[in-house]
């Protein structure tokens, strides 16, 4: 869930923690430049209370909290509308209403993901993939479907992404990878057991790893060398369907592909054209 929204809901907070959460929500960006001592004074609490709240939210301390808060606040503010990402439509909605809500959800998700993307990290990832001897992609379930689409796009510009359609066999891809290879690992929560297992194997083998995830404090994030962060807006435990998370993943992979295509634009354009000509027997 988006941290800004989590603070607004104040679930499971003590009365003192609710006061701190209210102050943070009301003061928005000004919190980012505020030392913990100042926040404690302004909320008539203590640094201990603030650290306890940060830990309850899954962070080691106030500094780590502020890093995530800055991203999620920006993501929240970039939405044009506020469709519930976990339940974007209801039983009583008409087809027209559902069509509108899914369109708004798609627009909001793309805007939030774009705002979250770090351009320096994106450039670094693209360069690593261009220089890699082999590219591996690891994911399960819906995320694996996004990987297949990414592999298909890359194939059309003569770049090959190694995947395993038998997902339990992804471990073999990782076992045989070397330090000259780069692996993309995708898990929105950062807690998918199979993906974490593969990340451990890759780390032991000295393989460069790139995680696409919404959770910087997750086990996957801790194991990987580079993080591409997604907006943390969807609660995978209660989401009707993973619309928002999968839209975000697909968008990031499309951006990566497009940057790779652009790196050798004319050659890739020509290669794609001639491949289609041969396929169509023209």
GROMACS .gro file of C-alpha atoms in nm:
model
  282
    1UNK     CA    1   0.000   0.000   0.000
    2UNK     CA    2   0.108   0.356  -0.067
    3UNK     CA    3   0.271   0.485   0.253
    4UNK     CA    4   0.088   0.819   0.235
    5UNK     CA    5  -0.247   0.637   0.225
    6UNK     CA    6  -0.137   0.400   0.501
    7UNK     CA    7  -0.066   0.698   0.725
    8UNK     CA    8  -0.408   0.845   0.645
    9UNK     CA    9  -0.585   0.520   0.738
   10UNK     CA   10  -0.391   0.489   1.066
   11UNK     CA   11  -0.474   0.120   1.105
   12UNK     CA   12  -0.334  -0.038   1.424
   13UNK     CA   13  -0.174   0.291   1.541
   14UNK     CA   14  -0.182   0.396   1.905
   15UNK     CA   15  -0.342   0.732   1.988
   16UNK     CA   16   0.001   0.899   2.007
   17UNK     CA   17   0.111   0.740   1.678
   18UNK     CA   18  -0.211   0.863   1.515
   19UNK     CA   19  -0.119   1.218   1.616
   20UNK     CA   20   0.221   1.180   1.450
   21UNK     CA   21   0.063   1.026   1.137
   22UNK     CA   22  -0.189   1.312   1.114
   23UNK     CA   23   0.089   1.570   1.140
   24UNK     CA   24   0.295   1.400   0.867
   25UNK     CA   25  -0.004   1.380   0.631
   26UNK     CA   26  -0.104   1.743   0.696
   27UNK     CA   27   0.248   1.877   0.639
   28UNK     CA   28   0.337   1.677   0.329
   29UNK     CA   29   0.674   1.764   0.174
   30UNK     CA   30   0.795   1.974   0.469
   31UNK     CA   31   0.851   1.650   0.662
   32UNK     CA   32   1.128   1.552   0.420
   33UNK     CA   33   1.361   1.828   0.545
   34UNK     CA   34   1.262   1.792   0.909
   35UNK     CA   35   1.497   1.623   1.161
   36UNK     CA   36   1.338   1.364   1.386
   37UNK     CA   37   1.389   1.588   1.691
   38UNK     CA   38   1.188   1.867   1.525
   39UNK     CA   39   0.907   1.629   1.432
   40UNK     CA   40   0.895   1.502   1.790
   41UNK     CA   41   0.877   1.859   1.924
   42UNK     CA   42   0.609   1.964   1.675
   43UNK     CA   43   0.389   1.665   1.761
   44UNK     CA   44   0.454   1.686   2.138
   45UNK     CA   45   0.587   1.329   2.133
   46UNK     CA   46   0.935   1.178   2.149
   47UNK     CA   47   1.192   1.043   1.905
   48UNK     CA   48   1.124   0.699   2.053
   49UNK     CA   49   0.757   0.724   1.951
   50UNK     CA   50   0.850   0.823   1.596
   51UNK     CA   51   1.103   0.542   1.560
   52UNK     CA   52   0.844   0.297   1.695
   53UNK     CA   53   0.595   0.417   1.433
   54UNK     CA   54   0.858   0.383   1.157
   55UNK     CA   55   0.932   0.025   1.264
   56UNK     CA   56   0.561  -0.057   1.278
   57UNK     CA   57   0.543   0.054   0.914
   58UNK     CA   58   0.835  -0.174   0.822
   59UNK     CA   59   1.131   0.065   0.830
   60UNK     CA   60   1.454   0.053   1.027
   61UNK     CA   61   1.432   0.419   1.123
   62UNK     CA   62   1.316   0.770   1.034
   63UNK     CA   63   1.568   0.821   0.753
   64UNK     CA   64   1.454   0.508   0.569
   65UNK     CA   65   1.093   0.611   0.631
   66UNK     CA   66   1.151   0.953   0.470
   67UNK     CA   67   1.305   0.800   0.156
   68UNK     CA   68   0.997   0.588   0.097
   69UNK     CA   69   0.759   0.866   0.204
   70UNK     CA   70   0.905   1.106  -0.054
   71UNK     CA   71   0.845   0.856  -0.336
   72UNK     CA   72   0.496   0.758  -0.225
   73UNK     CA   73   0.387   1.117  -0.163
   74UNK     CA   74   0.498   1.211  -0.516
   75UNK     CA   75   0.321   0.905  -0.653
   76UNK     CA   76   0.000   0.997  -0.469
   77UNK     CA   77   0.008   1.359  -0.581
   78UNK     CA   78   0.056   1.257  -0.946
   79UNK     CA   79  -0.279   1.081  -0.958
   80UNK     CA   80  -0.555   1.267  -1.141
   81UNK     CA   81  -0.818   1.061  -0.964
   82UNK     CA   82  -0.819   0.827  -0.670
   83UNK     CA   83  -0.969   0.500  -0.788
   84UNK     CA   84  -0.924   0.228  -0.525
   85UNK     CA   85  -0.635   0.021  -0.665
   86UNK     CA   86  -0.738  -0.281  -0.459
   87UNK     CA   87  -1.105  -0.276  -0.561
   88UNK     CA   88  -1.148  -0.048  -0.862
   89UNK     CA   89  -1.507  -0.155  -0.934
   90UNK     CA   90  -1.803  -0.294  -0.743
   91UNK     CA   91  -2.079  -0.546  -0.804
   92UNK     CA   92  -2.330  -0.275  -0.887
   93UNK     CA   93  -2.116  -0.092  -1.146
   94UNK     CA   94  -2.233  -0.078  -1.506
   95UNK     CA   95  -2.007  -0.182  -1.792
   96UNK     CA   96  -1.955   0.186  -1.878
   97UNK     CA   97  -1.858   0.267  -1.518
   98UNK     CA   98  -1.611  -0.022  -1.506
   99UNK     CA   99  -1.459   0.086  -1.839
  100UNK     CA  100  -1.410   0.439  -1.704
  101UNK     CA  101  -1.263   0.323  -1.373
  102UNK     CA  102  -1.015   0.085  -1.535
  103UNK     CA  103  -0.911   0.362  -1.776
  104UNK     CA  104  -0.854   0.599  -1.482
  105UNK     CA  105  -0.668   0.332  -1.286
  106UNK     CA  106  -0.442   0.267  -1.586
  107UNK     CA  107  -0.370   0.638  -1.629
  108UNK     CA  108  -0.302   0.689  -1.258
  109UNK     CA  109  -0.076   0.384  -1.235
  110UNK     CA  110   0.137   0.489  -1.532
  111UNK     CA  111   0.169   0.845  -1.396
  112UNK     CA  112   0.267   0.717  -1.051
  113UNK     CA  113   0.520   0.473  -1.193
  114UNK     CA  114   0.677   0.737  -1.416
  115UNK     CA  115   0.711   0.970  -1.116
  116UNK     CA  116   0.875   0.694  -0.913
  117UNK     CA  117   1.132   0.599  -1.181
  118UNK     CA  118   1.488   0.709  -1.106
  119UNK     CA  119   1.645   0.812  -1.439
  120UNK     CA  120   2.001   0.747  -1.321
  121UNK     CA  121   1.905   0.395  -1.217
  122UNK     CA  122   1.722   0.342  -1.546
  123UNK     CA  123   2.031   0.447  -1.744
  124UNK     CA  124   2.249   0.216  -1.534
  125UNK     CA  125   2.014  -0.078  -1.591
  126UNK     CA  126   1.999  -0.024  -1.967
  127UNK     CA  127   2.379  -0.011  -1.991
  128UNK     CA  128   2.415  -0.330  -1.788
  129UNK     CA  129   2.168  -0.514  -2.010
  130UNK     CA  130   2.338  -0.392  -2.329
  131UNK     CA  131   2.677  -0.516  -2.206
  132UNK     CA  132   2.556  -0.848  -2.061
  133UNK     CA  133   2.669  -1.176  -2.213
  134UNK     CA  134   2.328  -1.320  -2.124
  135UNK     CA  135   2.011  -1.162  -1.987
  136UNK     CA  136   1.800  -1.372  -1.752
  137UNK     CA  137   1.448  -1.285  -1.636
  138UNK     CA  138   1.291  -1.437  -1.327
  139UNK     CA  139   0.931  -1.411  -1.205
  140UNK     CA  140   0.620  -1.613  -1.132
  141UNK     CA  141   0.248  -1.603  -1.209
  142UNK     CA  142   0.125  -1.268  -1.351
  143UNK     CA  143   0.474  -1.119  -1.345
  144UNK     CA  144   0.598  -1.408  -1.559
  145UNK     CA  145   0.340  -1.315  -1.824
  146UNK     CA  146   0.495  -0.967  -1.835
  147UNK     CA  147   0.839  -1.128  -1.871
  148UNK     CA  148   0.723  -1.330  -2.174
  149UNK     CA  149   0.605  -1.010  -2.342
  150UNK     CA  150   0.941  -0.842  -2.267
  151UNK     CA  151   1.128  -1.143  -2.408
  152UNK     CA  152   0.917  -1.127  -2.725
  153UNK     CA  153   0.991  -0.758  -2.780
  154UNK     CA  154   1.364  -0.808  -2.722
  155UNK     CA  155   1.372  -1.103  -2.964
  156UNK     CA  156   1.248  -0.878  -3.243
  157UNK     CA  157   1.559  -0.660  -3.213
  158UNK     CA  158   1.790  -0.962  -3.196
  159UNK     CA  159   1.840  -0.961  -2.819
  160UNK     CA  160   1.771  -1.279  -2.629
  161UNK     CA  161   1.629  -1.303  -2.279
  162UNK     CA  162   1.665  -1.641  -2.111
  163UNK     CA  163   1.356  -1.760  -1.926
  164UNK     CA  164   1.217  -2.096  -1.815
  165UNK     CA  165   0.853  -2.173  -1.888
  166UNK     CA  166   0.870  -2.442  -1.619
  167UNK     CA  167   0.901  -2.199  -1.335
  168UNK     CA  168   1.051  -2.446  -1.083
  169UNK     CA  169   1.338  -2.484  -1.333
  170UNK     CA  170   1.428  -2.116  -1.314
  171UNK     CA  171   1.683  -2.221  -1.054
  172UNK     CA  172   1.883  -2.396  -1.328
  173UNK     CA  173   1.906  -2.072  -1.526
  174UNK     CA  174   2.046  -1.904  -1.218
  175UNK     CA  175   2.286  -2.185  -1.131
  176UNK     CA  176   2.455  -2.168  -1.473
  177UNK     CA  177   2.476  -1.787  -1.488
  178UNK     CA  178   2.812  -1.612  -1.448
  179UNK     CA  179   2.945  -1.271  -1.348
  180UNK     CA  180   2.920  -1.168  -1.716
  181UNK     CA  181   2.541  -1.210  -1.708
  182UNK     CA  182   2.264  -0.985  -1.577
  183UNK     CA  183   1.939  -1.104  -1.421
  184UNK     CA  184   1.608  -0.919  -1.394
  185UNK     CA  185   1.403  -1.039  -1.097
  186UNK     CA  186   1.042  -0.926  -1.070
  187UNK     CA  187   0.825  -0.939  -0.760
  188UNK     CA  188   0.587  -0.658  -0.670
  189UNK     CA  189   0.593  -0.748  -0.300
  190UNK     CA  190   0.960  -0.847  -0.300
  191UNK     CA  191   0.859  -1.150  -0.093
  192UNK     CA  192   0.784  -1.414  -0.357
  193UNK     CA  193   0.958  -1.727  -0.225
  194UNK     CA  194   1.070  -1.864  -0.562
  195UNK     CA  195   1.215  -1.531  -0.676
  196UNK     CA  196   1.398  -1.482  -0.345
  197UNK     CA  197   1.547  -1.831  -0.379
  198UNK     CA  198   1.673  -1.749  -0.730
  199UNK     CA  199   1.817  -1.419  -0.605
  200UNK     CA  200   2.020  -1.608  -0.343
  201UNK     CA  201   2.159  -1.844  -0.608
  202UNK     CA  202   2.253  -1.552  -0.833
  203UNK     CA  203   2.419  -1.365  -0.548
  204UNK     CA  204   2.629  -1.669  -0.463
  205UNK     CA  205   2.736  -1.690  -0.828
  206UNK     CA  206   2.840  -1.326  -0.847
  207UNK     CA  207   2.575  -1.245  -1.108
  208UNK     CA  208   2.459  -0.883  -1.143
  209UNK     CA  209   2.098  -0.860  -1.029
  210UNK     CA  210   1.826  -0.603  -1.091
  211UNK     CA  211   1.507  -0.619  -0.885
  212UNK     CA  212   1.180  -0.465  -1.001
  213UNK     CA  213   0.974  -0.431  -0.683
  214UNK     CA  214   0.763  -0.193  -0.477
  215UNK     CA  215   0.927  -0.277  -0.145
  216UNK     CA  216   1.278  -0.145  -0.080
  217UNK     CA  217   1.286  -0.318   0.259
  218UNK     CA  218   1.191  -0.661   0.120
  219UNK     CA  219   1.413  -0.972   0.117
  220UNK     CA  220   1.444  -0.947  -0.262
  221UNK     CA  221   1.556  -0.585  -0.248
  222UNK     CA  222   1.819  -0.669   0.013
  223UNK     CA  223   1.962  -0.946  -0.207
  224UNK     CA  224   1.983  -0.753  -0.536
  225UNK     CA  225   2.246  -0.506  -0.658
  226UNK     CA  226   2.013  -0.256  -0.825
  227UNK     CA  227   1.651  -0.162  -0.753
  228UNK     CA  228   1.390  -0.028  -0.992
  229UNK     CA  229   1.118   0.090  -0.759
  230UNK     CA  230   0.747   0.065  -0.833
  231UNK     CA  231   0.475   0.265  -0.655
  232UNK     CA  232   0.372   0.076  -0.343
  233UNK     CA  233  -0.002   0.126  -0.381
  234UNK     CA  234  -0.158  -0.218  -0.411
  235UNK     CA  235  -0.220  -0.452  -0.119
  236UNK     CA  236  -0.167  -0.796  -0.269
  237UNK     CA  237  -0.357  -0.956   0.020
  238UNK     CA  238  -0.689  -0.788  -0.063
  239UNK     CA  239  -0.662  -0.673  -0.426
  240UNK     CA  240  -0.952  -0.786  -0.648
  241UNK     CA  241  -0.698  -0.845  -0.923
  242UNK     CA  242  -0.342  -0.727  -0.966
  243UNK     CA  243  -0.435  -0.456  -1.216
  244UNK     CA  244  -0.217  -0.174  -1.083
  245UNK     CA  245   0.091  -0.380  -0.997
  246UNK     CA  246   0.098  -0.554  -1.334
  247UNK     CA  247   0.041  -0.229  -1.524
  248UNK     CA  248   0.338  -0.080  -1.337
  249UNK     CA  249   0.563  -0.378  -1.415
  250UNK     CA  250   0.463  -0.379  -1.783
  251UNK     CA  251   0.527  -0.005  -1.810
  252UNK     CA  252   0.877  -0.035  -1.659
  253UNK     CA  253   0.968  -0.324  -1.890
  254UNK     CA  254   0.838  -0.129  -2.191
  255UNK     CA  255   1.052   0.170  -2.090
  256UNK     CA  256   1.360  -0.052  -2.054
  257UNK     CA  257   1.294  -0.211  -2.394
  258UNK     CA  258   1.243   0.128  -2.558
  259UNK     CA  259   1.568   0.264  -2.414
  260UNK     CA  260   1.754  -0.043  -2.541
  261UNK     CA  261   1.592  -0.001  -2.884
  262UNK     CA  262   1.686   0.368  -2.890
  263UNK     CA  263   2.052   0.291  -2.807
  264UNK     CA  264   2.096   0.159  -3.163
  265UNK     CA  265   1.785   0.306  -3.320
  266UNK     CA  266   1.855   0.285  -3.694
  267UNK     CA  267   2.005  -0.064  -3.675
  268UNK     CA  268   1.713  -0.197  -3.470
  269UNK     CA  269   1.460  -0.028  -3.696
  270UNK     CA  270   1.624  -0.180  -4.004
  271UNK     CA  271   1.652  -0.523  -3.841
  272UNK     CA  272   1.284  -0.518  -3.749
  273UNK     CA  273   1.185  -0.408  -4.100
  274UNK     CA  274   1.387  -0.680  -4.278
  275UNK     CA  275   1.265  -0.948  -4.038
  276UNK     CA  276   0.906  -0.859  -4.116
  277UNK     CA  277   0.977  -0.854  -4.489
  278UNK     CA  278   1.120  -1.207  -4.475
  279UNK     CA  279   0.832  -1.328  -4.259
  280UNK     CA  280   0.576  -1.189  -4.504
  281UNK     CA  281   0.775  -1.317  -4.808
  282UNK     CA  282   0.798  -0.968  -4.957
   0.00000   0.00000   0.00000
